[in-house]
């Protein structure tokens, strides 16, 4: 007769075995988790937007938190002072003008290349700029994922049909989808640029090289890329 200890040990070994084989990660479970994450994302972001006062959320932070530094830097560029974002005191003073004296400080930590992107956004009112930034880069993220799915679509029609009908659920339900808009960050853009570059690496090496080069706005994401290109003799890229 099995004891409780035996049953516990059996469950533990079964769990370990499942982790090794990945059998626990069924399509249904992945979709369920994705739907839960999507619901959490929509409800949380909706709450922050609904309880905001102007462009400041209920916690006293600018909506999109980190995006406030992008917007402030863009405004300084439009005012004719493109070096000002690199002076923390000046950058913070601009943020205080835009969001109030009590706003937290969000530093500008990007190379001048990124000013080319944020300056046009600063022409818009802040909420619209945040929406355009997140919506536009999210569309690029989905476009890149669709290209990856198409390029790696299995030959088995049944599997391909299932994948084609469910990939977007996982794309929307990825946990970073919540983190990125909550902090107004550039993860969607980075994923799109890097993913598109990898897709074009063999068919359009020069275009891939240009896309890799654009990642210079966030160089820590591309530290290994030049090394990999050199060791694989991808000279055109």
PDB file of C-alpha atoms in Angstrom:
ATOM      1  CA  UNK A   1       0.000   0.000   0.000  1.00  0.00           C
ATOM      2  CA  UNK A   2       1.413   3.366  -1.051  1.00  0.00           C
ATOM      3  CA  UNK A   3       2.148   5.864   1.692  1.00  0.00           C
ATOM      4  CA  UNK A   4       1.694   9.613   1.424  1.00  0.00           C
ATOM      5  CA  UNK A   5       5.481   9.923   1.150  1.00  0.00           C
ATOM      6  CA  UNK A   6       5.481   7.562  -1.829  1.00  0.00           C
ATOM      7  CA  UNK A   7       2.743   9.543  -3.539  1.00  0.00           C
ATOM      8  CA  UNK A   8       4.585  12.803  -2.872  1.00  0.00           C
ATOM      9  CA  UNK A   9       7.821  11.382  -4.297  1.00  0.00           C
ATOM     10  CA  UNK A  10       5.928  10.105  -7.333  1.00  0.00           C
ATOM     11  CA  UNK A  11       4.413  13.535  -7.947  1.00  0.00           C
ATOM     12  CA  UNK A  12       7.801  15.211  -7.610  1.00  0.00           C
ATOM     13  CA  UNK A  13       9.449  12.805 -10.053  1.00  0.00           C
ATOM     14  CA  UNK A  14       6.498  13.208 -12.384  1.00  0.00           C
ATOM     15  CA  UNK A  15       6.909  16.976 -12.281  1.00  0.00           C
ATOM     16  CA  UNK A  16      10.645  16.727 -12.967  1.00  0.00           C
ATOM     17  CA  UNK A  17       9.983  14.341 -15.830  1.00  0.00           C
ATOM     18  CA  UNK A  18       7.435  16.735 -17.276  1.00  0.00           C
ATOM     19  CA  UNK A  19       9.920  19.593 -17.135  1.00  0.00           C
ATOM     20  CA  UNK A  20      12.477  17.478 -18.996  1.00  0.00           C
ATOM     21  CA  UNK A  21      10.087  16.475 -21.771  1.00  0.00           C
ATOM     22  CA  UNK A  22       7.956  19.603 -21.910  1.00  0.00           C
ATOM     23  CA  UNK A  23       4.799  17.473 -22.060  1.00  0.00           C
ATOM     24  CA  UNK A  24       3.087  19.755 -19.543  1.00  0.00           C
ATOM     25  CA  UNK A  25       3.331  22.690 -21.962  1.00  0.00           C
ATOM     26  CA  UNK A  26       0.263  21.946 -24.045  1.00  0.00           C
ATOM     27  CA  UNK A  27      -1.279  24.329 -26.540  1.00  0.00           C
ATOM     28  CA  UNK A  28      -4.351  24.720 -24.349  1.00  0.00           C
ATOM     29  CA  UNK A  29      -2.303  25.638 -21.278  1.00  0.00           C
ATOM     30  CA  UNK A  30      -0.222  28.166 -23.197  1.00  0.00           C
ATOM     31  CA  UNK A  31      -3.346  29.804 -24.573  1.00  0.00           C
ATOM     32  CA  UNK A  32      -4.967  29.892 -21.138  1.00  0.00           C
ATOM     33  CA  UNK A  33      -1.948  31.611 -19.586  1.00  0.00           C
ATOM     34  CA  UNK A  34      -1.809  34.060 -22.507  1.00  0.00           C
ATOM     35  CA  UNK A  35      -5.484  34.961 -22.118  1.00  0.00           C
ATOM     36  CA  UNK A  36      -5.036  35.518 -18.364  1.00  0.00           C
ATOM     37  CA  UNK A  37      -2.030  37.765 -19.000  1.00  0.00           C
ATOM     38  CA  UNK A  38      -3.967  39.677 -21.671  1.00  0.00           C
ATOM     39  CA  UNK A  39      -6.867  40.254 -19.279  1.00  0.00           C
ATOM     40  CA  UNK A  40      -4.479  41.420 -16.555  1.00  0.00           C
ATOM     41  CA  UNK A  41      -2.745  43.774 -18.988  1.00  0.00           C
ATOM     42  CA  UNK A  42      -5.963  45.342 -20.253  1.00  0.00           C
ATOM     43  CA  UNK A  43      -7.444  45.770 -16.773  1.00  0.00           C
ATOM     44  CA  UNK A  44      -4.270  47.202 -15.223  1.00  0.00           C
ATOM     45  CA  UNK A  45      -3.485  49.626 -18.035  1.00  0.00           C
ATOM     46  CA  UNK A  46      -7.146  50.603 -18.197  1.00  0.00           C
ATOM     47  CA  UNK A  47      -7.138  51.316 -14.462  1.00  0.00           C
ATOM     48  CA  UNK A  48      -4.028  53.499 -14.736  1.00  0.00           C
ATOM     49  CA  UNK A  49      -5.554  55.451 -17.617  1.00  0.00           C
ATOM     50  CA  UNK A  50      -8.974  55.835 -15.989  1.00  0.00           C
ATOM     51  CA  UNK A  51      -7.588  57.047 -12.660  1.00  0.00           C
ATOM     52  CA  UNK A  52      -4.998  59.412 -14.150  1.00  0.00           C
ATOM     53  CA  UNK A  53      -5.140  63.160 -13.690  1.00  0.00           C
ATOM     54  CA  UNK A  54      -4.087  64.595 -17.005  1.00  0.00           C
ATOM     55  CA  UNK A  55      -0.855  62.801 -17.902  1.00  0.00           C
ATOM     56  CA  UNK A  56      -0.066  61.759 -14.317  1.00  0.00           C
ATOM     57  CA  UNK A  57      -1.246  58.431 -12.921  1.00  0.00           C
ATOM     58  CA  UNK A  58      -2.742  57.715  -9.505  1.00  0.00           C
ATOM     59  CA  UNK A  59       0.735  57.026  -8.084  1.00  0.00           C
ATOM     60  CA  UNK A  60       1.998  60.460  -9.078  1.00  0.00           C
ATOM     61  CA  UNK A  61       4.048  59.215 -12.023  1.00  0.00           C
ATOM     62  CA  UNK A  62       3.710  60.256 -15.662  1.00  0.00           C
ATOM     63  CA  UNK A  63       1.703  57.715 -17.647  1.00  0.00           C
ATOM     64  CA  UNK A  64       4.220  55.475 -19.349  1.00  0.00           C
ATOM     65  CA  UNK A  65       6.850  56.458 -16.728  1.00  0.00           C
ATOM     66  CA  UNK A  66      10.070  56.045 -18.778  1.00  0.00           C
ATOM     67  CA  UNK A  67       8.431  57.519 -21.873  1.00  0.00           C
ATOM     68  CA  UNK A  68       8.325  60.841 -20.039  1.00  0.00           C
ATOM     69  CA  UNK A  69      12.114  61.023 -20.448  1.00  0.00           C
ATOM     70  CA  UNK A  70      11.739  60.364 -24.205  1.00  0.00           C
ATOM     71  CA  UNK A  71       9.125  63.083 -24.492  1.00  0.00           C
ATOM     72  CA  UNK A  72      11.053  65.619 -22.433  1.00  0.00           C
ATOM     73  CA  UNK A  73      14.201  64.977 -24.471  1.00  0.00           C
ATOM     74  CA  UNK A  74      12.213  65.417 -27.673  1.00  0.00           C
ATOM     75  CA  UNK A  75      10.843  68.732 -26.445  1.00  0.00           C
ATOM     76  CA  UNK A  76      14.348  69.960 -25.634  1.00  0.00           C
ATOM     77  CA  UNK A  77      15.449  69.054 -29.162  1.00  0.00           C
ATOM     78  CA  UNK A  78      12.506  70.968 -30.642  1.00  0.00           C
ATOM     79  CA  UNK A  79      13.474  73.965 -28.509  1.00  0.00           C
ATOM     80  CA  UNK A  80      16.885  73.975 -30.198  1.00  0.00           C
ATOM     81  CA  UNK A  81      18.907  72.444 -27.369  1.00  0.00           C
ATOM     82  CA  UNK A  82      19.696  68.870 -28.513  1.00  0.00           C
ATOM     83  CA  UNK A  83      22.498  68.431 -25.968  1.00  0.00           C
ATOM     84  CA  UNK A  84      20.278  69.413 -23.026  1.00  0.00           C
ATOM     85  CA  UNK A  85      18.890  65.882 -22.379  1.00  0.00           C
ATOM     86  CA  UNK A  86      22.423  64.860 -21.396  1.00  0.00           C
ATOM     87  CA  UNK A  87      22.414  67.391 -18.550  1.00  0.00           C
ATOM     88  CA  UNK A  88      20.348  65.664 -15.834  1.00  0.00           C
ATOM     89  CA  UNK A  89      19.314  68.898 -14.125  1.00  0.00           C
ATOM     90  CA  UNK A  90      18.016  70.391 -17.376  1.00  0.00           C
ATOM     91  CA  UNK A  91      16.267  67.162 -18.338  1.00  0.00           C
ATOM     92  CA  UNK A  92      14.573  66.979 -14.942  1.00  0.00           C
ATOM     93  CA  UNK A  93      13.523  70.627 -15.089  1.00  0.00           C
ATOM     94  CA  UNK A  94      11.797  69.925 -18.406  1.00  0.00           C
ATOM     95  CA  UNK A  95      10.017  66.932 -16.905  1.00  0.00           C
ATOM     96  CA  UNK A  96       8.829  69.076 -14.004  1.00  0.00           C
ATOM     97  CA  UNK A  97       7.450  71.658 -16.422  1.00  0.00           C
ATOM     98  CA  UNK A  98       5.569  68.957 -18.281  1.00  0.00           C
ATOM     99  CA  UNK A  99       4.341  66.785 -15.401  1.00  0.00           C
ATOM    100  CA  UNK A 100       4.568  68.868 -12.230  1.00  0.00           C
ATOM    101  CA  UNK A 101       7.177  69.685  -9.628  1.00  0.00           C
ATOM    102  CA  UNK A 102       6.709  66.385  -7.764  1.00  0.00           C
ATOM    103  CA  UNK A 103       7.251  64.107 -10.754  1.00  0.00           C
ATOM    104  CA  UNK A 104       9.990  61.485 -10.296  1.00  0.00           C
ATOM    105  CA  UNK A 105      13.153  61.896 -12.345  1.00  0.00           C
ATOM    106  CA  UNK A 106      13.501  59.609 -15.358  1.00  0.00           C
ATOM    107  CA  UNK A 107      16.968  59.910 -16.860  1.00  0.00           C
ATOM    108  CA  UNK A 108      17.740  60.134 -20.554  1.00  0.00           C
ATOM    109  CA  UNK A 109      20.219  57.323 -21.229  1.00  0.00           C
ATOM    110  CA  UNK A 110      20.275  56.965 -25.007  1.00  0.00           C
ATOM    111  CA  UNK A 111      22.727  57.982 -27.742  1.00  0.00           C
ATOM    112  CA  UNK A 112      21.902  60.919 -30.045  1.00  0.00           C
ATOM    113  CA  UNK A 113      20.534  58.516 -32.681  1.00  0.00           C
ATOM    114  CA  UNK A 114      17.414  58.002 -30.592  1.00  0.00           C
ATOM    115  CA  UNK A 115      16.678  61.737 -30.531  1.00  0.00           C
ATOM    116  CA  UNK A 116      15.720  61.413 -34.205  1.00  0.00           C
ATOM    117  CA  UNK A 117      12.839  59.190 -33.116  1.00  0.00           C
ATOM    118  CA  UNK A 118      11.642  61.009 -30.012  1.00  0.00           C
ATOM    119  CA  UNK A 119      11.733  64.545 -31.406  1.00  0.00           C
ATOM    120  CA  UNK A 120       8.804  64.025 -33.836  1.00  0.00           C
ATOM    121  CA  UNK A 121       6.795  62.371 -31.049  1.00  0.00           C
ATOM    122  CA  UNK A 122       7.225  65.507 -28.940  1.00  0.00           C
ATOM    123  CA  UNK A 123       5.225  67.441 -31.541  1.00  0.00           C
ATOM    124  CA  UNK A 124       2.118  65.624 -30.270  1.00  0.00           C
ATOM    125  CA  UNK A 125       0.290  66.068 -26.963  1.00  0.00           C
ATOM    126  CA  UNK A 126       1.774  63.680 -24.408  1.00  0.00           C
ATOM    127  CA  UNK A 127      -1.071  61.099 -24.225  1.00  0.00           C
ATOM    128  CA  UNK A 128      -1.292  60.966 -28.017  1.00  0.00           C
ATOM    129  CA  UNK A 129       2.490  60.668 -28.325  1.00  0.00           C
ATOM    130  CA  UNK A 130       2.508  57.764 -25.844  1.00  0.00           C
ATOM    131  CA  UNK A 131      -0.311  56.031 -27.720  1.00  0.00           C
ATOM    132  CA  UNK A 132       1.377  56.559 -31.104  1.00  0.00           C
ATOM    133  CA  UNK A 133       4.697  55.257 -29.741  1.00  0.00           C
ATOM    134  CA  UNK A 134       3.266  52.116 -28.207  1.00  0.00           C
ATOM    135  CA  UNK A 135       0.703  51.459 -30.938  1.00  0.00           C
ATOM    136  CA  UNK A 136       3.134  51.995 -33.797  1.00  0.00           C
ATOM    137  CA  UNK A 137       5.940  49.888 -32.353  1.00  0.00           C
ATOM    138  CA  UNK A 138       3.471  47.181 -31.288  1.00  0.00           C
ATOM    139  CA  UNK A 139       2.288  46.940 -34.901  1.00  0.00           C
ATOM    140  CA  UNK A 140       5.927  46.493 -35.993  1.00  0.00           C
ATOM    141  CA  UNK A 141       6.364  43.785 -33.350  1.00  0.00           C
ATOM    142  CA  UNK A 142       3.320  41.878 -34.656  1.00  0.00           C
ATOM    143  CA  UNK A 143       4.450  42.314 -38.274  1.00  0.00           C
ATOM    144  CA  UNK A 144       7.843  40.817 -37.455  1.00  0.00           C
ATOM    145  CA  UNK A 145       6.305  37.894 -35.569  1.00  0.00           C
ATOM    146  CA  UNK A 146       3.991  37.209 -38.509  1.00  0.00           C
ATOM    147  CA  UNK A 147       7.053  37.074 -40.767  1.00  0.00           C
ATOM    148  CA  UNK A 148       8.797  34.658 -38.412  1.00  0.00           C
ATOM    149  CA  UNK A 149       5.722  32.417 -38.289  1.00  0.00           C
ATOM    150  CA  UNK A 150       5.460  32.430 -42.084  1.00  0.00           C
ATOM    151  CA  UNK A 151       9.155  31.656 -42.531  1.00  0.00           C
ATOM    152  CA  UNK A 152       9.103  28.739 -40.079  1.00  0.00           C
ATOM    153  CA  UNK A 153       5.627  27.406 -40.816  1.00  0.00           C
ATOM    154  CA  UNK A 154       5.679  23.578 -40.507  1.00  0.00           C
ATOM    155  CA  UNK A 155       4.999  21.520 -43.607  1.00  0.00           C
ATOM    156  CA  UNK A 156       2.323  19.549 -41.749  1.00  0.00           C
ATOM    157  CA  UNK A 157      -0.918  21.323 -42.696  1.00  0.00           C
ATOM    158  CA  UNK A 158      -2.714  20.427 -39.470  1.00  0.00           C
ATOM    159  CA  UNK A 159       0.074  21.816 -37.311  1.00  0.00           C
ATOM    160  CA  UNK A 160       0.424  24.841 -39.598  1.00  0.00           C
ATOM    161  CA  UNK A 161      -3.296  25.605 -39.383  1.00  0.00           C
ATOM    162  CA  UNK A 162      -3.258  25.375 -35.577  1.00  0.00           C
ATOM    163  CA  UNK A 163      -0.190  27.611 -35.372  1.00  0.00           C
ATOM    164  CA  UNK A 164      -1.614  30.110 -37.822  1.00  0.00           C
ATOM    165  CA  UNK A 165      -4.779  30.476 -35.748  1.00  0.00           C
ATOM    166  CA  UNK A 166      -3.155  30.809 -32.328  1.00  0.00           C
ATOM    167  CA  UNK A 167       0.184  32.601 -32.622  1.00  0.00           C
ATOM    168  CA  UNK A 168      -1.396  36.015 -32.140  1.00  0.00           C
ATOM    169  CA  UNK A 169      -2.866  34.929 -28.778  1.00  0.00           C
ATOM    170  CA  UNK A 170       0.632  34.123 -27.525  1.00  0.00           C
ATOM    171  CA  UNK A 171       1.971  37.317 -29.091  1.00  0.00           C
ATOM    172  CA  UNK A 172      -0.594  39.442 -27.251  1.00  0.00           C
ATOM    173  CA  UNK A 173      -0.319  37.392 -24.046  1.00  0.00           C
ATOM    174  CA  UNK A 174       3.466  37.538 -23.662  1.00  0.00           C
ATOM    175  CA  UNK A 175       4.148  39.063 -20.181  1.00  0.00           C
ATOM    176  CA  UNK A 176       6.426  41.746 -21.620  1.00  0.00           C
ATOM    177  CA  UNK A 177       3.382  43.146 -23.418  1.00  0.00           C
ATOM    178  CA  UNK A 178       2.249  44.469 -20.042  1.00  0.00           C
ATOM    179  CA  UNK A 179       5.661  45.719 -18.914  1.00  0.00           C
ATOM    180  CA  UNK A 180       6.438  47.597 -22.131  1.00  0.00           C
ATOM    181  CA  UNK A 181       3.406  49.945 -22.335  1.00  0.00           C
ATOM    182  CA  UNK A 182       3.251  50.325 -18.556  1.00  0.00           C
ATOM    183  CA  UNK A 183       6.720  51.903 -18.713  1.00  0.00           C
ATOM    184  CA  UNK A 184       6.464  53.373 -22.215  1.00  0.00           C
ATOM    185  CA  UNK A 185       9.586  51.481 -23.213  1.00  0.00           C
ATOM    186  CA  UNK A 186      11.038  50.495 -26.594  1.00  0.00           C
ATOM    187  CA  UNK A 187      10.856  46.703 -26.303  1.00  0.00           C
ATOM    188  CA  UNK A 188       8.409  46.393 -29.193  1.00  0.00           C
ATOM    189  CA  UNK A 189      10.720  48.380 -31.470  1.00  0.00           C
ATOM    190  CA  UNK A 190      13.813  46.463 -30.383  1.00  0.00           C
ATOM    191  CA  UNK A 191      12.110  43.098 -30.922  1.00  0.00           C
ATOM    192  CA  UNK A 192      10.851  44.185 -34.335  1.00  0.00           C
ATOM    193  CA  UNK A 193      14.203  45.508 -35.553  1.00  0.00           C
ATOM    194  CA  UNK A 194      16.205  42.538 -34.274  1.00  0.00           C
ATOM    195  CA  UNK A 195      13.649  39.998 -35.506  1.00  0.00           C
ATOM    196  CA  UNK A 196      13.417  41.578 -38.958  1.00  0.00           C
ATOM    197  CA  UNK A 197      17.210  41.677 -39.238  1.00  0.00           C
ATOM    198  CA  UNK A 198      17.466  37.965 -38.444  1.00  0.00           C
ATOM    199  CA  UNK A 199      14.720  37.175 -40.959  1.00  0.00           C
ATOM    200  CA  UNK A 200      16.582  39.044 -43.710  1.00  0.00           C
ATOM    201  CA  UNK A 201      20.038  37.796 -42.778  1.00  0.00           C
ATOM    202  CA  UNK A 202      20.218  35.286 -45.660  1.00  0.00           C
ATOM    203  CA  UNK A 203      17.915  36.799 -48.290  1.00  0.00           C
ATOM    204  CA  UNK A 204      18.771  40.512 -47.846  1.00  0.00           C
ATOM    205  CA  UNK A 205      22.085  40.735 -45.996  1.00  0.00           C
ATOM    206  CA  UNK A 206      22.631  44.446 -46.594  1.00  0.00           C
ATOM    207  CA  UNK A 207      19.183  45.353 -45.271  1.00  0.00           C
ATOM    208  CA  UNK A 208      19.843  43.073 -42.302  1.00  0.00           C
ATOM    209  CA  UNK A 209      23.086  44.954 -41.634  1.00  0.00           C
ATOM    210  CA  UNK A 210      21.280  48.293 -41.692  1.00  0.00           C
ATOM    211  CA  UNK A 211      18.694  46.985 -39.230  1.00  0.00           C
ATOM    212  CA  UNK A 212      21.392  45.651 -36.927  1.00  0.00           C
ATOM    213  CA  UNK A 213      23.061  49.055 -37.131  1.00  0.00           C
ATOM    214  CA  UNK A 214      19.852  50.784 -36.058  1.00  0.00           C
ATOM    215  CA  UNK A 215      20.027  48.865 -32.796  1.00  0.00           C
ATOM    216  CA  UNK A 216      22.827  51.271 -31.873  1.00  0.00           C
ATOM    217  CA  UNK A 217      20.130  53.268 -30.074  1.00  0.00           C
ATOM    218  CA  UNK A 218      20.225  50.506 -27.450  1.00  0.00           C
ATOM    219  CA  UNK A 219      23.699  49.024 -27.935  1.00  0.00           C
ATOM    220  CA  UNK A 220      23.555  46.532 -25.066  1.00  0.00           C
ATOM    221  CA  UNK A 221      21.122  44.487 -27.162  1.00  0.00           C
ATOM    222  CA  UNK A 222      23.650  44.072 -29.947  1.00  0.00           C
ATOM    223  CA  UNK A 223      26.943  43.444 -28.178  1.00  0.00           C
ATOM    224  CA  UNK A 224      27.265  39.922 -29.607  1.00  0.00           C
ATOM    225  CA  UNK A 225      25.934  40.674 -33.095  1.00  0.00           C
ATOM    226  CA  UNK A 226      29.185  41.955 -34.685  1.00  0.00           C
ATOM    227  CA  UNK A 227      31.088  38.987 -33.236  1.00  0.00           C
ATOM    228  CA  UNK A 228      28.568  36.495 -34.642  1.00  0.00           C
ATOM    229  CA  UNK A 229      28.599  38.185 -38.063  1.00  0.00           C
ATOM    230  CA  UNK A 230      32.399  38.082 -38.141  1.00  0.00           C
ATOM    231  CA  UNK A 231      32.699  34.462 -37.052  1.00  0.00           C
ATOM    232  CA  UNK A 232      30.090  33.365 -39.622  1.00  0.00           C
ATOM    233  CA  UNK A 233      31.770  35.391 -42.404  1.00  0.00           C
ATOM    234  CA  UNK A 234      28.678  37.482 -43.140  1.00  0.00           C
ATOM    235  CA  UNK A 235      30.742  40.287 -44.633  1.00  0.00           C
ATOM    236  CA  UNK A 236      27.949  41.936 -46.612  1.00  0.00           C
ATOM    237  CA  UNK A 237      25.795  42.218 -43.502  1.00  0.00           C
TER     238      UNK A 237
END
